[in-house]
Coordinates of C-alpha atoms and ligand atoms in Angstrom, one line a residue:
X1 CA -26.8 -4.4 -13.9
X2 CA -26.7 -0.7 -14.6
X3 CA -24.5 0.6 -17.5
X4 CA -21.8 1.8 -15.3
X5 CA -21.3 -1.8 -13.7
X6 CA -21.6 -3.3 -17.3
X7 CA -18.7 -1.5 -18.4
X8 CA -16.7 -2.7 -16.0
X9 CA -15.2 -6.4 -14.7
X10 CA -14.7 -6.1 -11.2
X11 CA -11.4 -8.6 -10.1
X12 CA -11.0 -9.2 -6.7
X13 CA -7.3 -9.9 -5.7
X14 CA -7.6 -12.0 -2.2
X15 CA -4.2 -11.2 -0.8
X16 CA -3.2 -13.8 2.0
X17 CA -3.0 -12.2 5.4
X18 CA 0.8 -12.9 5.5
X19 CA 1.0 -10.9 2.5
X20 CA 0.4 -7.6 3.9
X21 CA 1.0 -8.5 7.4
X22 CA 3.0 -6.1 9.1
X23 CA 5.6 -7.5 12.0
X24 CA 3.7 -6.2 15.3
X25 CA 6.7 -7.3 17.8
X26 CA 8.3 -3.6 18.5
X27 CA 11.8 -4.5 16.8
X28 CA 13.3 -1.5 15.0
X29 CA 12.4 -0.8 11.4
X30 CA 9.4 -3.8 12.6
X31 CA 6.9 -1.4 14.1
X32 CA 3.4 -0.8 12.6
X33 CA 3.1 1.4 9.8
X34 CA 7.5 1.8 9.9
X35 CA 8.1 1.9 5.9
X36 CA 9.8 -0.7 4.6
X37 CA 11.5 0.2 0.9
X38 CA 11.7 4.1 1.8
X39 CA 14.3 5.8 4.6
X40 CA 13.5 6.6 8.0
X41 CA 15.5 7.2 11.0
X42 CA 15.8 4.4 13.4
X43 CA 13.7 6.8 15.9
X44 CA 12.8 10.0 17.2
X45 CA 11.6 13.2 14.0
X46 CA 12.7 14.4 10.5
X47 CA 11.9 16.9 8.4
X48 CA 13.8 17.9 5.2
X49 CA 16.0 16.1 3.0
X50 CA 19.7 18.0 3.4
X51 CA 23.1 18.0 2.1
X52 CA 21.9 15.5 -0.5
X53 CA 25.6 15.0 -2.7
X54 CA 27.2 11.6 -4.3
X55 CA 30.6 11.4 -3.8
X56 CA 33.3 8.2 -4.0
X57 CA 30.2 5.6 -4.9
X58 CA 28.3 6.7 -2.2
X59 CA 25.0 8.8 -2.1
X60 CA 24.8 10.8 1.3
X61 CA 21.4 11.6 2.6
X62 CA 21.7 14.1 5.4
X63 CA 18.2 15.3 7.1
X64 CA 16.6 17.5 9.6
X65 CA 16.8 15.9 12.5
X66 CA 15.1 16.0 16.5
X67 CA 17.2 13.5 18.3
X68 CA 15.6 13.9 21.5
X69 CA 12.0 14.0 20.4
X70 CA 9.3 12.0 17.9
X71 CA 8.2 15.8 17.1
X72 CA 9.8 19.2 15.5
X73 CA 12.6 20.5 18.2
X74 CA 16.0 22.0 17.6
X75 CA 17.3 21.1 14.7
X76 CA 20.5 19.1 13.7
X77 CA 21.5 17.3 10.5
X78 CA 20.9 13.5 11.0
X79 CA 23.3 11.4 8.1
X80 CA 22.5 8.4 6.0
X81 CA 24.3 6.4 3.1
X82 CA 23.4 4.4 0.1
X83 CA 25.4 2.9 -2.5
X84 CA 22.8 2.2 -4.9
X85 CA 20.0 4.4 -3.4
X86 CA 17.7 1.7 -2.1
X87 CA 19.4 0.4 1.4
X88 CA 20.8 3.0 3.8
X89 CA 22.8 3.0 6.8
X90 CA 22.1 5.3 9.5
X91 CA 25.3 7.2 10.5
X92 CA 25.7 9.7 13.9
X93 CA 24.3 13.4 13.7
X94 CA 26.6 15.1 11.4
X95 CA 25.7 18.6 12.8
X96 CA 24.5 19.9 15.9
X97 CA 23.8 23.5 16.9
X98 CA 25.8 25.6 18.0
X99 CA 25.9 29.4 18.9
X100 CA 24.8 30.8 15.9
X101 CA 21.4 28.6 16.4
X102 CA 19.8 25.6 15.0
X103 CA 21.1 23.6 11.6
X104 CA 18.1 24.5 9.2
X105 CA 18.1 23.0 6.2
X106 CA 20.8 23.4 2.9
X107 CA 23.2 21.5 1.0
X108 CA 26.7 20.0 0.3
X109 CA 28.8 20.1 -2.6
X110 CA 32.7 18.3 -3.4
X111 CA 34.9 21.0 -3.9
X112 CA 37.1 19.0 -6.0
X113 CA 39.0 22.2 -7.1
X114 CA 39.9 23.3 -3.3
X115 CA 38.1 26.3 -4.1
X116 CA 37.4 27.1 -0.2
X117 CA 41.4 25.9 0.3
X118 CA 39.7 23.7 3.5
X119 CA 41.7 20.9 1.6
X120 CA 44.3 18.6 3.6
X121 CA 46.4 16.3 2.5
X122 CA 44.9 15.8 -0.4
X123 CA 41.4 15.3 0.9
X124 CA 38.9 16.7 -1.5
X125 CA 36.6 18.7 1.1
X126 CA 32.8 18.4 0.9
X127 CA 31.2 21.7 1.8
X128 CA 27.6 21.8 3.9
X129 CA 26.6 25.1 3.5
X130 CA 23.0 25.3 5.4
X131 CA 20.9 28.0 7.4
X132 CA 21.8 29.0 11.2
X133 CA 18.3 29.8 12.9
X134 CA 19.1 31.9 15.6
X135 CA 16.0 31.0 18.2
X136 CA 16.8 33.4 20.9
X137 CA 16.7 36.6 18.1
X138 CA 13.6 34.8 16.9
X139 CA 11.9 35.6 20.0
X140 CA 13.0 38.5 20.5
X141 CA 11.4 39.8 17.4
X142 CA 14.7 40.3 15.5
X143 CA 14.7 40.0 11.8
X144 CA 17.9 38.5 10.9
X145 CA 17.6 35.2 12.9
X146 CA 18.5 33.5 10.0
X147 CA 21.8 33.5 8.5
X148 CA 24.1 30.6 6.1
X149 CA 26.9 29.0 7.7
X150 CA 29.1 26.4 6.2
X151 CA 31.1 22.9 7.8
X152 CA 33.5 21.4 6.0
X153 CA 34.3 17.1 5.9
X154 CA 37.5 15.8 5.3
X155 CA 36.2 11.9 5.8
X156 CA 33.2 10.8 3.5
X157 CA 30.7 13.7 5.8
X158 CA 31.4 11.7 9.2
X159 CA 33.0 14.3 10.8
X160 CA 32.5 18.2 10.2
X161 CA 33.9 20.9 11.2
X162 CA 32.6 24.6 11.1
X163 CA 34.2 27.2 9.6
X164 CA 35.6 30.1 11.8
X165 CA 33.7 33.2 9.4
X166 CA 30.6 31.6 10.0
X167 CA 28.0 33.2 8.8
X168 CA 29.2 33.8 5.1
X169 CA 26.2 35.1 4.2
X170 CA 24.2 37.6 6.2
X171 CA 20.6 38.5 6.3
X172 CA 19.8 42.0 6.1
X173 CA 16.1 42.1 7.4
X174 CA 14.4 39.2 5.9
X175 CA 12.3 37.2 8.3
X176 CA 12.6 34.1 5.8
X177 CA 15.8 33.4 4.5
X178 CA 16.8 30.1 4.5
X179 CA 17.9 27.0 2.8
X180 CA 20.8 27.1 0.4
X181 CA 21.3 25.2 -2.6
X182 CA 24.5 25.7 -4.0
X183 CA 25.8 24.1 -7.2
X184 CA 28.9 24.7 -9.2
X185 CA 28.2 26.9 -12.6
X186 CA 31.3 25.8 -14.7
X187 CA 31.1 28.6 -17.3
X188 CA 31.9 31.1 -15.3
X189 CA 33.4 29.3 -12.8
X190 CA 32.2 29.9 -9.7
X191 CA 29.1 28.5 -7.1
X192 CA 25.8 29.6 -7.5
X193 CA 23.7 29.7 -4.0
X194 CA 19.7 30.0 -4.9
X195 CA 17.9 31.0 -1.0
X196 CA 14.5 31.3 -0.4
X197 CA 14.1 34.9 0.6
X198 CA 10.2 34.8 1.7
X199 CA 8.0 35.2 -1.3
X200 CA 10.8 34.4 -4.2
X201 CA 14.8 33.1 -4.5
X202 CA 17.7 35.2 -4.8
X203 CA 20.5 33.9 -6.4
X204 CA 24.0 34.7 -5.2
X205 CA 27.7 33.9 -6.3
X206 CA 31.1 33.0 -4.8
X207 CA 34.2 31.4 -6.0
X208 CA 35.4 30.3 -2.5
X209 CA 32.1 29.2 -0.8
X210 CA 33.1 32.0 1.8
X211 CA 32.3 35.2 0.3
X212 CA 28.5 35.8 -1.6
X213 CA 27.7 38.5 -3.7
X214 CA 24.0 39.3 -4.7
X215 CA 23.3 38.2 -8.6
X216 CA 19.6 38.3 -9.0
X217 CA 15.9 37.5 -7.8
X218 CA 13.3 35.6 -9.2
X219 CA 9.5 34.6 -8.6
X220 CA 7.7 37.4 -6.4
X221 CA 5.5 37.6 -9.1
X222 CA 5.3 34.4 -10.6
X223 CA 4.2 30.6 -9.5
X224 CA 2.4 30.2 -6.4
X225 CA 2.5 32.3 -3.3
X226 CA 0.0 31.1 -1.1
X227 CA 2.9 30.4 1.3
X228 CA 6.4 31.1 2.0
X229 CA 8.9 30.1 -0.3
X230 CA 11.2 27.1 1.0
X231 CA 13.8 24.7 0.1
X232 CA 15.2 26.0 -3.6
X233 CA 16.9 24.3 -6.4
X234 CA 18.2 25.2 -9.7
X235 CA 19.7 22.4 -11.8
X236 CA 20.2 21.8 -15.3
X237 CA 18.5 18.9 -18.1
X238 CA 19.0 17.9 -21.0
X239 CA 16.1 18.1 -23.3
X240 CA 17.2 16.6 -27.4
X241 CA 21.0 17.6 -26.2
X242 CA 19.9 21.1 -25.1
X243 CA 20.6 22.1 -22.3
X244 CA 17.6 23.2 -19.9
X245 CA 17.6 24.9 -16.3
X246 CA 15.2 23.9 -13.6
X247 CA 14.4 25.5 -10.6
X248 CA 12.6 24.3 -7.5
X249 CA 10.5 26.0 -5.3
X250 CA 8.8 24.5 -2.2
X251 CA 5.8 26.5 -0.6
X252 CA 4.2 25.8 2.8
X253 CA 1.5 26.4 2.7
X254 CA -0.6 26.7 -0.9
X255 CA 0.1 23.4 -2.4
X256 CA -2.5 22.2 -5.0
X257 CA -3.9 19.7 -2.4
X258 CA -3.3 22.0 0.7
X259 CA -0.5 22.3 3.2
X260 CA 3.2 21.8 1.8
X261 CA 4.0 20.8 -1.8
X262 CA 6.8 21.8 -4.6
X263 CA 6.6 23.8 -7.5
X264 CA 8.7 24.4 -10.1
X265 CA 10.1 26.6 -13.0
X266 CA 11.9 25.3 -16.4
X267 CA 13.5 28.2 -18.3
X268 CA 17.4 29.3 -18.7
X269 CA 19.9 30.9 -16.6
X270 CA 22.9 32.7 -17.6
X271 CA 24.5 32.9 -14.6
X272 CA 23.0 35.9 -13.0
X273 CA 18.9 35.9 -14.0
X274 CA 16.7 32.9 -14.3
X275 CA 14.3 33.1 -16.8
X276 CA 11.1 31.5 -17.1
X277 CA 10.0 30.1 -20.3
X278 CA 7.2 29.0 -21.8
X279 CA 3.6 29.5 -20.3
X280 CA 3.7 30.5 -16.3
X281 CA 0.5 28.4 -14.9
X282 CA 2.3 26.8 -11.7
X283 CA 3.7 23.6 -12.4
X284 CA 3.8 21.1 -9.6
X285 CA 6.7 18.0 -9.1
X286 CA 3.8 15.6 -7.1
X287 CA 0.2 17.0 -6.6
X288 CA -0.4 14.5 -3.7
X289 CA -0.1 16.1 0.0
X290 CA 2.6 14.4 1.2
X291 CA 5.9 15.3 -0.5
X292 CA 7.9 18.3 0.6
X293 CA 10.9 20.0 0.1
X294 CA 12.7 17.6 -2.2
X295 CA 15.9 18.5 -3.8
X296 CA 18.1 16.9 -6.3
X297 CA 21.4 15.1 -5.4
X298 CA 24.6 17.3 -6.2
X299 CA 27.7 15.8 -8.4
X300 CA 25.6 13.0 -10.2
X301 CA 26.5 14.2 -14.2
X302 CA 23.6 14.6 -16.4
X303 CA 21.3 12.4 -14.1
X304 CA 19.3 14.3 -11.9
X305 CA 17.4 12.6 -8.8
X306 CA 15.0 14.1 -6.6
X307 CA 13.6 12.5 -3.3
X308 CA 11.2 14.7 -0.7
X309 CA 10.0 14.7 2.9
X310 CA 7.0 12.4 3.2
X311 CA 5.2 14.7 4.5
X312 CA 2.7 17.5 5.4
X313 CA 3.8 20.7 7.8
X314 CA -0.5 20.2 8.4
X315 CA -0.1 16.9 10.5
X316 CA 3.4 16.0 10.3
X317 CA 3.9 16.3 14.2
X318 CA 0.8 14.2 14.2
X319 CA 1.4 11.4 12.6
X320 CA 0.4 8.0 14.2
X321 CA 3.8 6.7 14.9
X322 CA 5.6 7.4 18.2
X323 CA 9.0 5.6 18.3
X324 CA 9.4 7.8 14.5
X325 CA 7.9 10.3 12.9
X326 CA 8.0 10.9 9.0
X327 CA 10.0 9.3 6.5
X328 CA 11.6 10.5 2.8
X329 CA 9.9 9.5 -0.7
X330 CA 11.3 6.9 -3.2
X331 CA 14.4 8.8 -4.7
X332 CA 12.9 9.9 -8.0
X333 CA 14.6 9.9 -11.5
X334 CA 13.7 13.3 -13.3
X335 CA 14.0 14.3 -17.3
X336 CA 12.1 17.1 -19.4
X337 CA 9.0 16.2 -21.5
X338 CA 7.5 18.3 -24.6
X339 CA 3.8 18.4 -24.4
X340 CA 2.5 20.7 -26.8
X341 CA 5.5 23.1 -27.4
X342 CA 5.4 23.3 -22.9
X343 CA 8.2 22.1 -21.0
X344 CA 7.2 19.7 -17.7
X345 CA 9.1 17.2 -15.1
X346 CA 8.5 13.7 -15.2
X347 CA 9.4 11.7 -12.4
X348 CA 10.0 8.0 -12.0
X349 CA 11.3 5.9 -9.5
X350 CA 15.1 5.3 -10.0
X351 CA 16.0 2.0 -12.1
X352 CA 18.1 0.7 -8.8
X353 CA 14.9 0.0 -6.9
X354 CA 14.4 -2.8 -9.0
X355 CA 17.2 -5.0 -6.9
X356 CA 14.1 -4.6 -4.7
X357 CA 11.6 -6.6 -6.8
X358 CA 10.3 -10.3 -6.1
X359 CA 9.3 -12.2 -8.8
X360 CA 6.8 -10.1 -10.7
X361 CA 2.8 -11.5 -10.9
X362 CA 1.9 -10.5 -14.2
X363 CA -2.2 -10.5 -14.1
X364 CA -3.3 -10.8 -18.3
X365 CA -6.2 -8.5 -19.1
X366 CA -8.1 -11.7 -20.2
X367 CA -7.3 -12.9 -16.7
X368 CA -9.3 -9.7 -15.1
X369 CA -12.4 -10.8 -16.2
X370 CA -12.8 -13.2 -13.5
X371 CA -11.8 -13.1 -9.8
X372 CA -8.0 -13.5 -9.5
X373 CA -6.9 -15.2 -6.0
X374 CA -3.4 -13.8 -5.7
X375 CA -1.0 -16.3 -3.2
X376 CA 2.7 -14.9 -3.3
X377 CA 4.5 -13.4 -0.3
X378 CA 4.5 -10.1 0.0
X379 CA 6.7 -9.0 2.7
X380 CA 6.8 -5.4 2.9
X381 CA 5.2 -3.8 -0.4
X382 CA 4.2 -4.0 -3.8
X383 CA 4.4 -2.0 -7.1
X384 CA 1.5 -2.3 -10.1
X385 CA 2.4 -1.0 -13.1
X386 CA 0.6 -1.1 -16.2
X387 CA -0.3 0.6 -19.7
X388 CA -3.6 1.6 -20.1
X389 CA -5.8 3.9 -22.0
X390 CA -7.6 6.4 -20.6
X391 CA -10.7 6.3 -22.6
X392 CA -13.3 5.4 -19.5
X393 CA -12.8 6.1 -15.5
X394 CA -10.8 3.1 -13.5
X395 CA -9.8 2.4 -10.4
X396 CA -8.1 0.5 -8.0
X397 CA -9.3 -0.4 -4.5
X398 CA -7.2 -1.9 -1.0
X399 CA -8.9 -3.2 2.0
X400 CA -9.4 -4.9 5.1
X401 CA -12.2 -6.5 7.5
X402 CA -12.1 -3.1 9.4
X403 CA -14.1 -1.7 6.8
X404 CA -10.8 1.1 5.8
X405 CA -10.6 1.2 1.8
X406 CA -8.1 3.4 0.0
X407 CA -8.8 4.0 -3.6
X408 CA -6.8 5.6 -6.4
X409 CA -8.5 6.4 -9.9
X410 CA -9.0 8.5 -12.6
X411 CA -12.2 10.4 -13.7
X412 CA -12.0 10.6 -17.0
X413 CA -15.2 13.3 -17.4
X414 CA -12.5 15.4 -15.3
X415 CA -9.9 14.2 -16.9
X416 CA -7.5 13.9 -13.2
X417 CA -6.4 10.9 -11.3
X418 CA -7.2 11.0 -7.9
X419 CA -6.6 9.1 -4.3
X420 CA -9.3 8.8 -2.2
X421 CA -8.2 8.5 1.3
X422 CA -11.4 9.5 3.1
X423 CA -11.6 6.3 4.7
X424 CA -8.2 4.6 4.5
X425 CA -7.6 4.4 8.9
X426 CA -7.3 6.4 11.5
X427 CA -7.2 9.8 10.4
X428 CA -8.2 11.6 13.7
X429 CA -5.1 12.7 14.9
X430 CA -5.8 15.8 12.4
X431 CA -9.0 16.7 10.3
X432 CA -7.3 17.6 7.4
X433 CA -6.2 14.4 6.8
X434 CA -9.1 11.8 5.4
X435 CA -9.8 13.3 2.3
X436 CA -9.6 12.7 -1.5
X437 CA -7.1 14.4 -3.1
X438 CA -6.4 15.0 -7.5
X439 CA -3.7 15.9 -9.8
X440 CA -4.6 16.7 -13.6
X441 CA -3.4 14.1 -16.6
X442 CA -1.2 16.8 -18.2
X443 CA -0.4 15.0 -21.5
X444 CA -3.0 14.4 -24.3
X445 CA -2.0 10.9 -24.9
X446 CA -4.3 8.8 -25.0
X447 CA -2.3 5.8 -23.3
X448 CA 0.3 5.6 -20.8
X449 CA 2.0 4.1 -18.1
X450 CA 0.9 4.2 -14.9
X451 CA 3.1 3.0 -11.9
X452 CA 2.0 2.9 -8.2
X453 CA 4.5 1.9 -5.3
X454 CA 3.0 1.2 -2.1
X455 CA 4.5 0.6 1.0
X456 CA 2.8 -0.3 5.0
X457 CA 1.6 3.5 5.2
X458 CA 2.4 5.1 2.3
X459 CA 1.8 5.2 -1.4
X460 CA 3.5 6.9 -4.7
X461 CA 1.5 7.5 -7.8
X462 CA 3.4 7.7 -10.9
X463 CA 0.9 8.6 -13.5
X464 CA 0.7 9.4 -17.4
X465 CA 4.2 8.2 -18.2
X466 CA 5.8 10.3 -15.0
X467 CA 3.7 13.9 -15.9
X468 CA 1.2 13.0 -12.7
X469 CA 2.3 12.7 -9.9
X470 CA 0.9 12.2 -6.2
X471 CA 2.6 10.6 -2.8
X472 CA 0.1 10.4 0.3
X473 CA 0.2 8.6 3.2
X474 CA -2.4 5.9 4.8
X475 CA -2.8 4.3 8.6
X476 CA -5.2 1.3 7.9
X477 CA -6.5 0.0 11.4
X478 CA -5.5 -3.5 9.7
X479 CA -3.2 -4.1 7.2
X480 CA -5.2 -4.1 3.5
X481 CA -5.6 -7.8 2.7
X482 CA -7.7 -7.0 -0.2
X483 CA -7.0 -5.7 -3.5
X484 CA -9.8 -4.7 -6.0
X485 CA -9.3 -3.6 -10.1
X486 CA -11.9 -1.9 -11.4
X487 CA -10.7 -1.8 -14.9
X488 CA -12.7 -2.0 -18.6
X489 CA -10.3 -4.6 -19.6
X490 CA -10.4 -3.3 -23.2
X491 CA -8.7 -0.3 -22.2
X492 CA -5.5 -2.3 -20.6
X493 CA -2.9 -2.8 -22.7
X494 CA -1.5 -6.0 -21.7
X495 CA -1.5 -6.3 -18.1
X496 CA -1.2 -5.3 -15.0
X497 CA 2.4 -6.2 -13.5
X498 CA 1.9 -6.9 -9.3
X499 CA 5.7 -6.9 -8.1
X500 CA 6.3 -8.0 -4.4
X501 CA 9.0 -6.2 -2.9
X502 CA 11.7 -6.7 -0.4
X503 CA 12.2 -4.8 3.1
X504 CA 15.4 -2.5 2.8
X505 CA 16.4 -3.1 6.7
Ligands
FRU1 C1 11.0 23.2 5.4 C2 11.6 24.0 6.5 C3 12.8 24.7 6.0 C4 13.7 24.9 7.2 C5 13.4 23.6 7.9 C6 13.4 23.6 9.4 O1 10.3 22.1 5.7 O2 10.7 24.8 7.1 O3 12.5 26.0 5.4 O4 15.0 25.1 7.0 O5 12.2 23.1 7.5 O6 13.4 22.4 10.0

């Protein structure tokens, strides 16, 4: 044996074939690689998480939507609801376009105050406000083709109705300028929009949702601009009961990995300017290449909970699904951490996905140093989760007979965590896609948690305590039947916890 096997047990986890085994009869939410503990329509494309608001015990999840198609087309807001942000329901389109163009992607708010007045017998409205894109000026070469509109829902967000002005916010000239993220700014009372304008955001304000008026602009010469700015939000945390602002800035292309990815800015904001703070190397929400243009939800307190697109603008119309194409992330619990004076996100999956969990293998460090023949039922996924120290590389391997591994590590003479899906499956549709791809460990702690989530096709790396992030996406030929720890036992802290988990449909 050579030093580097020495230092290491090898634990082979035989996983029956039921355990992975993925329903092949073509039943709805039964399909090959259809994800089974994250949301997806029933059929046909998404893109973009919208509208995202909780409001009367009940989290909506609106989307971009193609109802006609299993690839990008004209764009309406699909609609989905949870209660405790695990199962959803599918509900009808919520928004279709109309003359102004196609319902690009924005947000919702409750207007509990009546602000807008679109109140009715006592209804609290909730407002969409979202971008028109005008496809007819597009061609033409215009460059205004995108303007904000709002809708307004009397009934929970089943049934809207757009607002006469429409658009309530114009575009003078600016080729990008899309996706509005309002929020409510209670100390000067009034709604703050943040737009990507192209290469930045521009914040604007109103105190009837109806009329915006310029306030500031922020980032054309700071974070990433390898790509055009997309999707924004600013939001507020706590951080040792100070309060914190956030803001969010999607990019496609010129993520860390390639493609589509989300950076973000923590700093303070006075209800005019943002202001970064703190040092300005671009900080990234998930390093991994599939997680896009996540928001938070609106009207949830001090909690603040973030969920993405699944997804790559490189490949997403390429995907190897037909009946659906793309799917959302794990909703996504965020907070502020202090390493070394800098402010970062961490992320980790909301508490309610537990109601998901199976009874929970827990696999003893002692226990890794022989092979460990794992025989519970997996239906639809699993999570590991462990504590470990990062003193020496480790690693964790899935396969199947078909000769498709996917591995997911860390390097500790790089000092990044990495997921290696050069040979995970098919991978031709696009030949960006096999690759391995690597965030940093930000923290200097020595130990932490690490939490994985996998699903049929798709995986969610929660590393150092929430600081390192990475979601990707994986199309093994077979399901993976096998399950491999390379670990130096010494360095795990207790164990590795292996929880089954439950299908959501
Ligand atoms: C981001 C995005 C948005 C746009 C929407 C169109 O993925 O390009 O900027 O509003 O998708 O579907």
């Amino acid at each position: 044996m050579n030093n580097f096997k020495a230092a290491f047990f090898t634990i082979l986890v035989v996983v029956t074939q039921s355990v992975f085994a993925q329903n092949q009869d073509t039943n709805t939410y039964k399909e090959q690689y259809r994800l089974q503990t994250h949301f997806s329509p029933k059929a046909h494309w998404i893109n973009d998480p919208n509208g995202m608001v909780y409001f009367n015990h009940t989290y909506h999840l609106f989307f971009q939507y193609y109802p006609n198609g299993s690839t990008w087309g004209p764009m309406h807001w699909g609609h989905a609801i949870s209660t405790d942000l695990a199962h959803w329901k599918e509900l009808p389109i919520a928004l279709y376009p109309d003359s102004l163009g196609y319902i690009f992607s924005g947000s919702a708010v409750v207007d509990s105050n009546n602000t807008s007045g679109f109140a009715k017998g006592g209804k609290i409205p909730l407002v969409a406000i979202f971008t028109a894109h005008d496809p007819k000026a597009e061609h033409e070469g215009k460059n205004n083709f995108e303007n904000q509109s709002i809708a307004y829902s009397l009934d929970e967000g089943l049934t809207w109705t757009k607002f006469e002005g429409n658009p309530v916010l114009k575009n003078l000239g600016i080729r990008d300028f899309r996706d509005p993220n309002v929020m409510w700014y209670a100390p000067q009372k009034k709604w703050i929009m943040t737009l990507a304008t192209l290469d930045r955001v521009t914040f604007y304000s109103s105190t009837n949702l109806k009329d915006w008026k310029k306030e500031s602009d922020f980032g054309s010469n700071l974070g990433s601009h390898d790509g055009v700015w997309e999707c924004p939000n600013l939001f507020s945390l706590q951080f040792n009961k100070k309060t914190y602002w956030v803001l969010i800035g999607n990019i496609n292309p010129g993520g860390p990995n390639k493609g589509s990815a989300t950076q973000y800015f923590v700093g303070e904001f006075n209800g005019t300017n943002f202001l970064q703070m703190g040092d300005t190397k671009t900080k990234w929400i998930d390093y991994g290449p599939d997680d896009y243009a996540g928001v938070t939800w609106n009207n949830t307190g001090n909690r603040k909970i973030f969920l993405g697109w699944m997804s790559n603008w490189i490949y997403a119309n390429q995907l190897p699904t037909e009946k659906w194409r793309n799917a959302m992330t794990i909703p996504r619990e965020l907070s502020l951490k202090n390493v070394n004076g800098e402010f970062y996100l961490s992320s980790t999956p909301v508490a309610e996905l537990n109601t998901l969990d199976l009874s929970p293998i827990k696999i003893p460090a002692s226990k890794l140093k022989t092979d460990y023949l794992f025989e519970g039922k997996v239906q639809s996924g699993f999570k590991l989760k462990f504590a470990i120290n990062h003193a020496t590389d480790f690693s964790i391997k899935l396969y199947n007979d078909e000769g498709d591994n996917l591995i997911i590590g860390y390097d500790k003479a790089k000092n990044q965590y990495y997921i290696d899906r050069t040979h995970a499956g098919i991978s031709s549709f696009n030949r960006e896609f096999a690759k391995t791809v690597f965030a940093p460990k930000i923290s200097n702690f020595a130990t932490s948690i690490v939490e994985i989530i996998f699903d049929n096709s798709s995986l969610e790396f929660f590393g150092d305590d929430g600081l390192s992030i990475m979601s990707a996406l994986y199309f093994p030929k077979k399901p993976y039947n096998h399950l491999q720890f390379k670990f130096n036992a010494n360095n795990l802290v207790k164990q590795v916890e292996l929880v089954p988990t439950k299908s959501i449909w």
